mmCIF file of C-alpha atoms and ligand atoms in Angstrom:
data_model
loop_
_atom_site.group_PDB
_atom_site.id
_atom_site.type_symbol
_atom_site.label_atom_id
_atom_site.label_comp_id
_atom_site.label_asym_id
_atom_site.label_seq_id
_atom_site.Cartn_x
_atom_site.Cartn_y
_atom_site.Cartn_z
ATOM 1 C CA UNK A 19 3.160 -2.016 34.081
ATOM 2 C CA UNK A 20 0.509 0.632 33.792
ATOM 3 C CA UNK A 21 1.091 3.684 31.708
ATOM 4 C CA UNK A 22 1.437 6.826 33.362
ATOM 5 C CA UNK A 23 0.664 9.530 30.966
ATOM 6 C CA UNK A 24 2.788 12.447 31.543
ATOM 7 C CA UNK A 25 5.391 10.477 33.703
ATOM 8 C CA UNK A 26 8.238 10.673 31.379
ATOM 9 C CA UNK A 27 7.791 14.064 31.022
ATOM 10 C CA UNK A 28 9.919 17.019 32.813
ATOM 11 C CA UNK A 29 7.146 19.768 32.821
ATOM 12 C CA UNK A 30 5.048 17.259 34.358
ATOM 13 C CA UNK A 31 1.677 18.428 31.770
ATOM 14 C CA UNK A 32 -0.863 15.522 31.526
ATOM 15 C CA UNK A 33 -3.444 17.511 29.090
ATOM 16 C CA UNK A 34 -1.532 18.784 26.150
ATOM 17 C CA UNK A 35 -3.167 22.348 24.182
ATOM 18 C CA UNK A 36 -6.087 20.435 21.694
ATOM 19 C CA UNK A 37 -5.987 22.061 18.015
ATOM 20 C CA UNK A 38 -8.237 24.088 17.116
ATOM 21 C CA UNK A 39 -9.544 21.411 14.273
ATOM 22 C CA UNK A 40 -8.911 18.108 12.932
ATOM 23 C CA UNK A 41 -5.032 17.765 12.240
ATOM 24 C CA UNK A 42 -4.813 15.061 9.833
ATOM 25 C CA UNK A 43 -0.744 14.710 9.570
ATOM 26 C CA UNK A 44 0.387 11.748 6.950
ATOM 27 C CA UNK A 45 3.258 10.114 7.978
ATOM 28 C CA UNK A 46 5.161 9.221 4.057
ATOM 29 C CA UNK A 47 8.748 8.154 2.947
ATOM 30 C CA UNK A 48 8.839 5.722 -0.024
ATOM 31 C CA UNK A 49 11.512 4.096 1.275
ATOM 32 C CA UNK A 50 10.631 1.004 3.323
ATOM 33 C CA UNK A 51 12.023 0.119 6.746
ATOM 34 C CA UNK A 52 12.811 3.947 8.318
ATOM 35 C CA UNK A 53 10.190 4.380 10.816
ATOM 36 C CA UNK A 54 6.726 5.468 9.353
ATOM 37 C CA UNK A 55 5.153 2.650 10.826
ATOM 38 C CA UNK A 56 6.817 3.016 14.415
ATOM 39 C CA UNK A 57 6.575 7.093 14.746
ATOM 40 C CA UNK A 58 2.953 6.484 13.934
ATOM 41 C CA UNK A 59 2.193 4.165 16.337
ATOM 42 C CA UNK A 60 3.955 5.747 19.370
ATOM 43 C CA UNK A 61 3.083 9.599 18.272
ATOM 44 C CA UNK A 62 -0.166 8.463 18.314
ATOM 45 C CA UNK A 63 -0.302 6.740 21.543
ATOM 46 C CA UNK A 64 1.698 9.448 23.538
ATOM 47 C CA UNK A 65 -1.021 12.095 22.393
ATOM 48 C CA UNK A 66 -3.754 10.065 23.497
ATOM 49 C CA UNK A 67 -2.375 9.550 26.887
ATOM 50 C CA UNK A 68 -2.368 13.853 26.898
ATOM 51 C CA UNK A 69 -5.941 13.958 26.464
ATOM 52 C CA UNK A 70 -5.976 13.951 22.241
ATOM 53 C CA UNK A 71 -8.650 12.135 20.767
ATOM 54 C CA UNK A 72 -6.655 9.956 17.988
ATOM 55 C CA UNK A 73 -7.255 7.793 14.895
ATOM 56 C CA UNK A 74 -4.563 5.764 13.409
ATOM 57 C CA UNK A 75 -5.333 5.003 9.609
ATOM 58 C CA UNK A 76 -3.249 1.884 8.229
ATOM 59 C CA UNK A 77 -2.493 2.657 4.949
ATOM 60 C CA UNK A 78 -0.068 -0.309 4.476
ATOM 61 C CA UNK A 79 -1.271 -3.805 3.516
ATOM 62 C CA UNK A 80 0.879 -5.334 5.365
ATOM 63 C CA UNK A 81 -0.516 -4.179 8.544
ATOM 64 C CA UNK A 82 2.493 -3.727 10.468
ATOM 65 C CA UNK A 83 0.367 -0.730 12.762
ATOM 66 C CA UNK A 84 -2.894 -2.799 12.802
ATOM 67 C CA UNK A 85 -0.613 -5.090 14.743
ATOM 68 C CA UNK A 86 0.748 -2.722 17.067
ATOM 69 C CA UNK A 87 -2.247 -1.311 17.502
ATOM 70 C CA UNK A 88 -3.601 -5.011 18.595
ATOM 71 C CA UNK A 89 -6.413 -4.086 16.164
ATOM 72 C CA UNK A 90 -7.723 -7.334 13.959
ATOM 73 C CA UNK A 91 -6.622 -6.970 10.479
ATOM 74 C CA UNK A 92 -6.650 -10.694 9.607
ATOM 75 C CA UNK A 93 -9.335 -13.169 7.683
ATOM 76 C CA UNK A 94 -12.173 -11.409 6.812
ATOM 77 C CA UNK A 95 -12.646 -8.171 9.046
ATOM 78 C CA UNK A 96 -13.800 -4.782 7.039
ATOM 79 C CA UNK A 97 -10.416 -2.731 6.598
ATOM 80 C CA UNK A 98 -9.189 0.174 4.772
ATOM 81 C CA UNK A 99 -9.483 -1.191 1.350
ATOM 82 C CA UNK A 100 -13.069 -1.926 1.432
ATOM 83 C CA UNK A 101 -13.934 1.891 2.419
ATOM 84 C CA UNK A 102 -11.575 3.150 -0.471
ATOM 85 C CA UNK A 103 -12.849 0.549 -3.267
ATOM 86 C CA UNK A 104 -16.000 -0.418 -2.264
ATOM 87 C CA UNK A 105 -17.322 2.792 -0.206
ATOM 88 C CA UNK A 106 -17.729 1.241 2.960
ATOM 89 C CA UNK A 107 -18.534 3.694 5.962
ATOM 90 C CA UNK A 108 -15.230 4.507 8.225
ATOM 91 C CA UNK A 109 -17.172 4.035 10.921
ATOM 92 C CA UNK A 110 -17.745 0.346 10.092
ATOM 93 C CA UNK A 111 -13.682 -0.579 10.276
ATOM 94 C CA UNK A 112 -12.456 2.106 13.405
ATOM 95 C CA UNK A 113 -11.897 -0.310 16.659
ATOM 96 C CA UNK A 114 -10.772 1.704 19.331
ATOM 97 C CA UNK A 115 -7.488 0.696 20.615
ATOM 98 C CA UNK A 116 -7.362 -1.812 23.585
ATOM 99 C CA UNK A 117 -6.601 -0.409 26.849
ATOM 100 C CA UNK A 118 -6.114 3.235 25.238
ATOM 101 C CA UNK A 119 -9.308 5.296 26.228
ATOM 102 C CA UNK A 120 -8.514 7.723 23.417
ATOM 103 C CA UNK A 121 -6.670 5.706 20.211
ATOM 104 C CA UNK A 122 -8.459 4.159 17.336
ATOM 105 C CA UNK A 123 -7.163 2.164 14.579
ATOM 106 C CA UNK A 124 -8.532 1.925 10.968
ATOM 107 C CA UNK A 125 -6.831 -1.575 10.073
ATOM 108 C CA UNK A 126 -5.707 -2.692 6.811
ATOM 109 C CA UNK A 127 -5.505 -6.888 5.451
ATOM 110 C CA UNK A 128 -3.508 -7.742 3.013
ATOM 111 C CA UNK A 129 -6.487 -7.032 0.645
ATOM 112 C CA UNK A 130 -5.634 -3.671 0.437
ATOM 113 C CA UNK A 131 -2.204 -4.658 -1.658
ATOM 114 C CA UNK A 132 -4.878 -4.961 -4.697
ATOM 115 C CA UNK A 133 -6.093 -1.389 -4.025
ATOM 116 C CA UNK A 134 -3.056 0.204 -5.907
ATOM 117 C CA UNK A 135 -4.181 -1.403 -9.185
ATOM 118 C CA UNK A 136 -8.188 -1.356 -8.492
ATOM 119 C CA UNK A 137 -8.562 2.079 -7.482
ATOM 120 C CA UNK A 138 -7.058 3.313 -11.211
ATOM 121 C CA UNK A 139 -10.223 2.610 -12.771
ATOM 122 C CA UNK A 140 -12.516 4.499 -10.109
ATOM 123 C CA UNK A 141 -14.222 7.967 -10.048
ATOM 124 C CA UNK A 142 -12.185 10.168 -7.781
ATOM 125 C CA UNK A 143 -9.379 7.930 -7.277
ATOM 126 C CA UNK A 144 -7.272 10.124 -5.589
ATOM 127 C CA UNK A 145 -9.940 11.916 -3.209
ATOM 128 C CA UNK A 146 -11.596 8.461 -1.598
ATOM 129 C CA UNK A 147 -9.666 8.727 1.866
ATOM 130 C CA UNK A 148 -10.084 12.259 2.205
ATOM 131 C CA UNK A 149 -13.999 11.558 1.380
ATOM 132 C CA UNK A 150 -14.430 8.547 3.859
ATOM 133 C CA UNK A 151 -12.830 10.893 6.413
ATOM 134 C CA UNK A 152 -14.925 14.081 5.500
ATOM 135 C CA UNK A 153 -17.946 11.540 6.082
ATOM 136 C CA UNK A 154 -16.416 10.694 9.197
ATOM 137 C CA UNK A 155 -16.935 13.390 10.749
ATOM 138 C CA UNK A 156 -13.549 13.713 11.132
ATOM 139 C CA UNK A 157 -14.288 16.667 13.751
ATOM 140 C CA UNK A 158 -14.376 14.218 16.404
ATOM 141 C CA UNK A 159 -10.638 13.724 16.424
ATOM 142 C CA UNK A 160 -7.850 15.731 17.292
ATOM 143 C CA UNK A 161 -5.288 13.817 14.873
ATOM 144 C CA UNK A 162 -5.246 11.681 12.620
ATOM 145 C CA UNK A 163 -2.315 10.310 11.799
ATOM 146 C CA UNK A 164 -2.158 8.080 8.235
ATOM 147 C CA UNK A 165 0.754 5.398 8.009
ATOM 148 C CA UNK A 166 1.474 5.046 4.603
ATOM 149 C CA UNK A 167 3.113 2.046 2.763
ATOM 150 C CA UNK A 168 6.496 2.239 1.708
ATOM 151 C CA UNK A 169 5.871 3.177 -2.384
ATOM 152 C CA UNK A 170 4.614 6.904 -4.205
ATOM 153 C CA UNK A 171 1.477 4.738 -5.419
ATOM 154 C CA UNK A 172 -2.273 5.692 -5.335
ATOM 155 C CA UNK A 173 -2.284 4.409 -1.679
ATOM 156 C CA UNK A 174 0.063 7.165 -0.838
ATOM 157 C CA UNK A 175 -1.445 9.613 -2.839
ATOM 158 C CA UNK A 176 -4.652 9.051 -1.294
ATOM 159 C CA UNK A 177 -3.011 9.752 2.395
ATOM 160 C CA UNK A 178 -1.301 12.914 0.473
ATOM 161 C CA UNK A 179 -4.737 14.171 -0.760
ATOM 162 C CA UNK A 180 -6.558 13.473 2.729
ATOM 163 C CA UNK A 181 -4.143 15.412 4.682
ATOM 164 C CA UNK A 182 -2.695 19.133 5.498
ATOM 165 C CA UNK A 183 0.510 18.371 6.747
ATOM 166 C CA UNK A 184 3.316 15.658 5.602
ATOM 167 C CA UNK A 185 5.311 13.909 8.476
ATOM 168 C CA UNK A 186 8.732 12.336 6.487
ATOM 169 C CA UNK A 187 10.757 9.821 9.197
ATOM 170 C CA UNK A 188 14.350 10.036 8.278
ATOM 171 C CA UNK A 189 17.047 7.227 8.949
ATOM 172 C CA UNK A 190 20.119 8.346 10.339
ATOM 173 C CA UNK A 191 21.921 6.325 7.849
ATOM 174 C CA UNK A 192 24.151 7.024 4.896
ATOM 175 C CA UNK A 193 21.361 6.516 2.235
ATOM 176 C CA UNK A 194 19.166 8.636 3.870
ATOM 177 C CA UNK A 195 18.419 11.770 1.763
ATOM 178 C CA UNK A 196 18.216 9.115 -1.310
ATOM 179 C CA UNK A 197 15.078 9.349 -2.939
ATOM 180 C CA UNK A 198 14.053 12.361 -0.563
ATOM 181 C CA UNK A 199 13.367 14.862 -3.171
ATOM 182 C CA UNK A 200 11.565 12.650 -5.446
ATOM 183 C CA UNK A 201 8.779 12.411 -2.591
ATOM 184 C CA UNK A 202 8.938 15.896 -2.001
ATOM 185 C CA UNK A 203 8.714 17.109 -5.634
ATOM 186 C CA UNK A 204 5.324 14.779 -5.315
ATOM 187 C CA UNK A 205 4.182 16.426 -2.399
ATOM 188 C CA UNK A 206 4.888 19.998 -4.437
ATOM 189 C CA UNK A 207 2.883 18.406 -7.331
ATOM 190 C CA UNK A 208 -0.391 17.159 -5.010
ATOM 191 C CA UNK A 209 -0.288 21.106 -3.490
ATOM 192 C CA UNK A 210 -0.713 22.099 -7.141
ATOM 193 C CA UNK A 211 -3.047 20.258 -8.446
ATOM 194 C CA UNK A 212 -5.332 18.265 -5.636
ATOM 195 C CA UNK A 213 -4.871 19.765 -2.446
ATOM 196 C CA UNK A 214 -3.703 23.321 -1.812
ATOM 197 C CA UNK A 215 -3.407 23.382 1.763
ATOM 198 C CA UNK A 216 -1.055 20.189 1.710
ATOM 199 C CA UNK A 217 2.333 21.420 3.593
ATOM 200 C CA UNK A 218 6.088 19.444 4.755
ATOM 201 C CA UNK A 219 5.096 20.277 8.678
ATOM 202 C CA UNK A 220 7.370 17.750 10.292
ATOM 203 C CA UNK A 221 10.538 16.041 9.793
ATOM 204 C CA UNK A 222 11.439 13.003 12.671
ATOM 205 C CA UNK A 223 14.931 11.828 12.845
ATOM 206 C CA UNK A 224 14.754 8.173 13.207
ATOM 207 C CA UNK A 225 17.058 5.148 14.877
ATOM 208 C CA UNK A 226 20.104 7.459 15.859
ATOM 209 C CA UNK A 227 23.123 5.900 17.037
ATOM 210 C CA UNK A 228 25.070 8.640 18.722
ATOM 211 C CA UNK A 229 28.350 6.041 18.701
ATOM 212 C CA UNK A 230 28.861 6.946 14.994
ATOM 213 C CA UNK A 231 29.516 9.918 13.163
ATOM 214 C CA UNK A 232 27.549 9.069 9.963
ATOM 215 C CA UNK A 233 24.561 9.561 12.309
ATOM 216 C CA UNK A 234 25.379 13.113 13.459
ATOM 217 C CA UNK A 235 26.557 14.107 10.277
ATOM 218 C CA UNK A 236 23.277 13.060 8.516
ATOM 219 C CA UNK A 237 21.458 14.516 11.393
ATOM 220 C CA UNK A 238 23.077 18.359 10.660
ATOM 221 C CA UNK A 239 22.733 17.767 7.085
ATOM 222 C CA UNK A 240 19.060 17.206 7.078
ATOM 223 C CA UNK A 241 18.841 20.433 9.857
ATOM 224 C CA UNK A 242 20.512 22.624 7.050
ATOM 225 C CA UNK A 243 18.358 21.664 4.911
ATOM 226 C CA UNK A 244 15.103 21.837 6.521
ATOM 227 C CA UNK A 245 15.577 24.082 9.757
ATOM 228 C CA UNK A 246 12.970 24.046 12.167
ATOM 229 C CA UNK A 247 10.475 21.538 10.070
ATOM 230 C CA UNK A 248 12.987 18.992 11.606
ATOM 231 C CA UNK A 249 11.660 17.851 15.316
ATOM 232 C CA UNK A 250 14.315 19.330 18.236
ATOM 233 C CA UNK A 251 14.170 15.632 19.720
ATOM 234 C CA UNK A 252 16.043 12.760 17.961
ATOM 235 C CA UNK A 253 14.561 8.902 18.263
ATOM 236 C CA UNK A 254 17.479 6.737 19.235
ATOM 237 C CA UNK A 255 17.619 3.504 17.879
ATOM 238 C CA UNK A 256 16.373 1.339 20.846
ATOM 239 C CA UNK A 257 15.173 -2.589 21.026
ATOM 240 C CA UNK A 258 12.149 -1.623 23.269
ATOM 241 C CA UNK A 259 10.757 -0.138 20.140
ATOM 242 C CA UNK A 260 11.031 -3.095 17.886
ATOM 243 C CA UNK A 261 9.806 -5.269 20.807
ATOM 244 C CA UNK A 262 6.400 -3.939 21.313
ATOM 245 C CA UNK A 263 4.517 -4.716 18.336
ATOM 246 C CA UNK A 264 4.527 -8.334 18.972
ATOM 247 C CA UNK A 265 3.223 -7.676 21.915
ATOM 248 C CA UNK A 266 0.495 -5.551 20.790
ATOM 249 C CA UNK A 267 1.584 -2.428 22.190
ATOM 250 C CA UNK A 268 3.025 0.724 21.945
ATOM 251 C CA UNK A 269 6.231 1.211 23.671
ATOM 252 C CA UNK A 270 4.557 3.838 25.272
ATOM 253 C CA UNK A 271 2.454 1.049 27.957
ATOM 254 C CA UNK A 272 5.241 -1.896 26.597
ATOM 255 C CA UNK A 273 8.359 0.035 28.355
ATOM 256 C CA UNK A 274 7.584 3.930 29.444
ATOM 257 C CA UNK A 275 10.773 4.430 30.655
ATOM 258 C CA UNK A 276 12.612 3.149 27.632
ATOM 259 C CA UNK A 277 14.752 5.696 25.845
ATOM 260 C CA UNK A 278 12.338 5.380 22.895
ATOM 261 C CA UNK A 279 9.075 5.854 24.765
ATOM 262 C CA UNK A 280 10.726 9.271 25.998
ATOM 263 C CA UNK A 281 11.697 10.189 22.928
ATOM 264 C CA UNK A 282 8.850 9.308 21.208
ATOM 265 C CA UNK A 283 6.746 11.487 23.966
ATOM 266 C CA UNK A 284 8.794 14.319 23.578
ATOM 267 C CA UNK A 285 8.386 14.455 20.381
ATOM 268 C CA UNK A 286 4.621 14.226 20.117
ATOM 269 C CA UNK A 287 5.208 17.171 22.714
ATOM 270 C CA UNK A 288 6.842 19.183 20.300
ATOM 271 C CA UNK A 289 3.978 17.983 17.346
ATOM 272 C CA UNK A 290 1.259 18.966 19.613
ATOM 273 C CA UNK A 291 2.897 22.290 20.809
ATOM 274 C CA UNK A 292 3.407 23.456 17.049
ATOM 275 C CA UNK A 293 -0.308 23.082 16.647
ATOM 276 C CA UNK A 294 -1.184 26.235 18.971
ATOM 277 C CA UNK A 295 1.793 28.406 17.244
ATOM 278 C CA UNK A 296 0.929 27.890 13.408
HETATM 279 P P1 LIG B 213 8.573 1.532 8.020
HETATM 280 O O1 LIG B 213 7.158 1.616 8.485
HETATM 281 O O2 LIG B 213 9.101 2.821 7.478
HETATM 282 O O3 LIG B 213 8.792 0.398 7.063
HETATM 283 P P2 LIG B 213 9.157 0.551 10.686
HETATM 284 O O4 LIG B 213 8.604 1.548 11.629
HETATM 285 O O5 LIG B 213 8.341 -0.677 10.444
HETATM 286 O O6 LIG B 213 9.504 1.237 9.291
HETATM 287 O O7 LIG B 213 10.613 0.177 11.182
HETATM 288 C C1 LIG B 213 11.395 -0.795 10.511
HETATM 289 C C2 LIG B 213 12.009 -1.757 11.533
HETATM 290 O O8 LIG B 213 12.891 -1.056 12.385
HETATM 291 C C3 LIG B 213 10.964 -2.383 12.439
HETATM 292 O O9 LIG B 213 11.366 -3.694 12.736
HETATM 293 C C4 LIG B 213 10.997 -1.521 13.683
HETATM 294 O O10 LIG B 213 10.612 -2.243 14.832
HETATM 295 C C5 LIG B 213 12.456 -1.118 13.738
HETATM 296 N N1 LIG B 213 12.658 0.204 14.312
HETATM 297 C C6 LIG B 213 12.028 1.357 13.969
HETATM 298 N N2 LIG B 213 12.493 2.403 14.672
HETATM 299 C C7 LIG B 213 13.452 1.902 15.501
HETATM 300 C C8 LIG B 213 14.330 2.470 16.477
HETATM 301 N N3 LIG B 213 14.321 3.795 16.744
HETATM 302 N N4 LIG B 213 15.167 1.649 17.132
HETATM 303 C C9 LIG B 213 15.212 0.329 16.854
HETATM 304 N N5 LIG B 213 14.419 -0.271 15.956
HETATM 305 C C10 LIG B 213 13.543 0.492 15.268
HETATM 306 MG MG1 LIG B 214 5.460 0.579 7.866
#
């Protein structure tokens, strides 16, 4: 079924308000398994079916938005690692997305598990992502958002370093908050020391189940915590969105009228309407 950009939404706007630059928006939570990999994907895709130009940069070696990007990340194609160890050009890894006019992926192979423990030993170890995408010319994008792997490693540093604002997925589960201020106190510690303009912009609740309590109860914790950082719309736990990668799709073209792809849209909504406030 062909995507309809715009059809799931109830002000019926196709062309969402472009930023003003580049909004390079890391999507981090050390904890594996709570949706960095799936709000990146579908954030991405709903924005570039509203007329955003958008690069996906897989940060994790194992791939997982490569795949759902149906971008090659397998045997010997240039990825991720080989611009961050060996200074390859971004240009020579970005495949644009098939089918989606205005996505592009930056894969990652499994090589880039060894870039944790080779880029220790190189100049600037910390600063090679945001370089490759300064060399980019990163202008030609609207967003780009970087799915990082689930650890506080140099990998995630590097996403940390390259970007101005800090998207944290949160599970709706009783663990949730664990480990929450650990990545935050080394988001507070990049602002000091490596990137100044590095901010906590967005916070997605992820796989509600609004049959159980613990879900709304983490849900107004993490609101009276963080207040308006946290995203108005809620993504439900639905099977549509664990179905589409293996089809090599977002759930955006996979099932538009799933409750997932609507949240998901309404959310990047929300993302892309924050732009033209702050
Ligand atoms: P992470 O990248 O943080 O490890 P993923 O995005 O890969 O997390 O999600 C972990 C698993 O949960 C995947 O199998 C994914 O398909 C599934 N999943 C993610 N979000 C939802 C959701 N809202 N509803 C149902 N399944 C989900
Ligand atoms: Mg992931």
């Amino acid at each position: 079924m062909a995507a309809q950009p715009g059809a799931t939404s109830g002000d019926g706007d196709a062309l969402w308000p472009r930023p003003s630059k580049t909004r390079v928006i890391a999507v981090a939570n050390q904890k594996g398994g709570v949706g960095k990999t799936t709000t990146s994907v579908n954030i991405a895709a709903a924005l570039s079916m509203h007329g955003q130009r958008v690069l996906v940069v897989d940060l994790d070696p194992q791939g997982n938005a490569s795949t759902a990007l149906a971008t090659e990340h397998r045997g010997d194609v240039p990825d991720v690692y080989q611009v961050l160890v060996d200074d390859l050009p971004m240009a020579d890894i970005v495949k644009q997305v098939p089918d989606m006019p205005n996505l592009y992926c930056a894969p990652a192979t499994i090589d880039l598990a060894g870039a944790e423990i080779e880029l220790v030993s190189l100049v600037a170890r910390e600063a090679r992502l945001r370089r490759a995408l300064a060399a980019y010319d990163a202008m030609e994008f609207d967003y780009i958002v970087i799915d990082c792997p689930p650890s506080l490693g140099l990998l995630t540093v590097n996403a940390l370093v390259a970007a101005e604002e800090v998207m944290i997925p949160i599970q709706c589960e009783y663990y949730a908050l664990e480990g929450l201020g650990q990545l935050l106190r080394n988001v507070d510690l990049i602002r000091a020391h490596l990137n100044p303009t590095l901010r906590l912009s967005t916070i997605v609740l992820t796989m509600y189940d609004g049959r159980t309590r613990l879900a709304s109860q983490v849900a107004d914790e993490v609101r009276s915590h963080f207040g308006d950082t946290v995203l108005r719309t809620v993504i439900p736990r639905s099977v549509r969105l664990s179905e589409a990668p293996s089809y090599g799709q977002s759930v955006m073209t996979y099932d538009p009228g799933s409750s997932g792809a609507m949240a998901y849209m309404d959310a990047a909504r929300e993302i892309a309407h924050r732009a033209t406030v702050s």
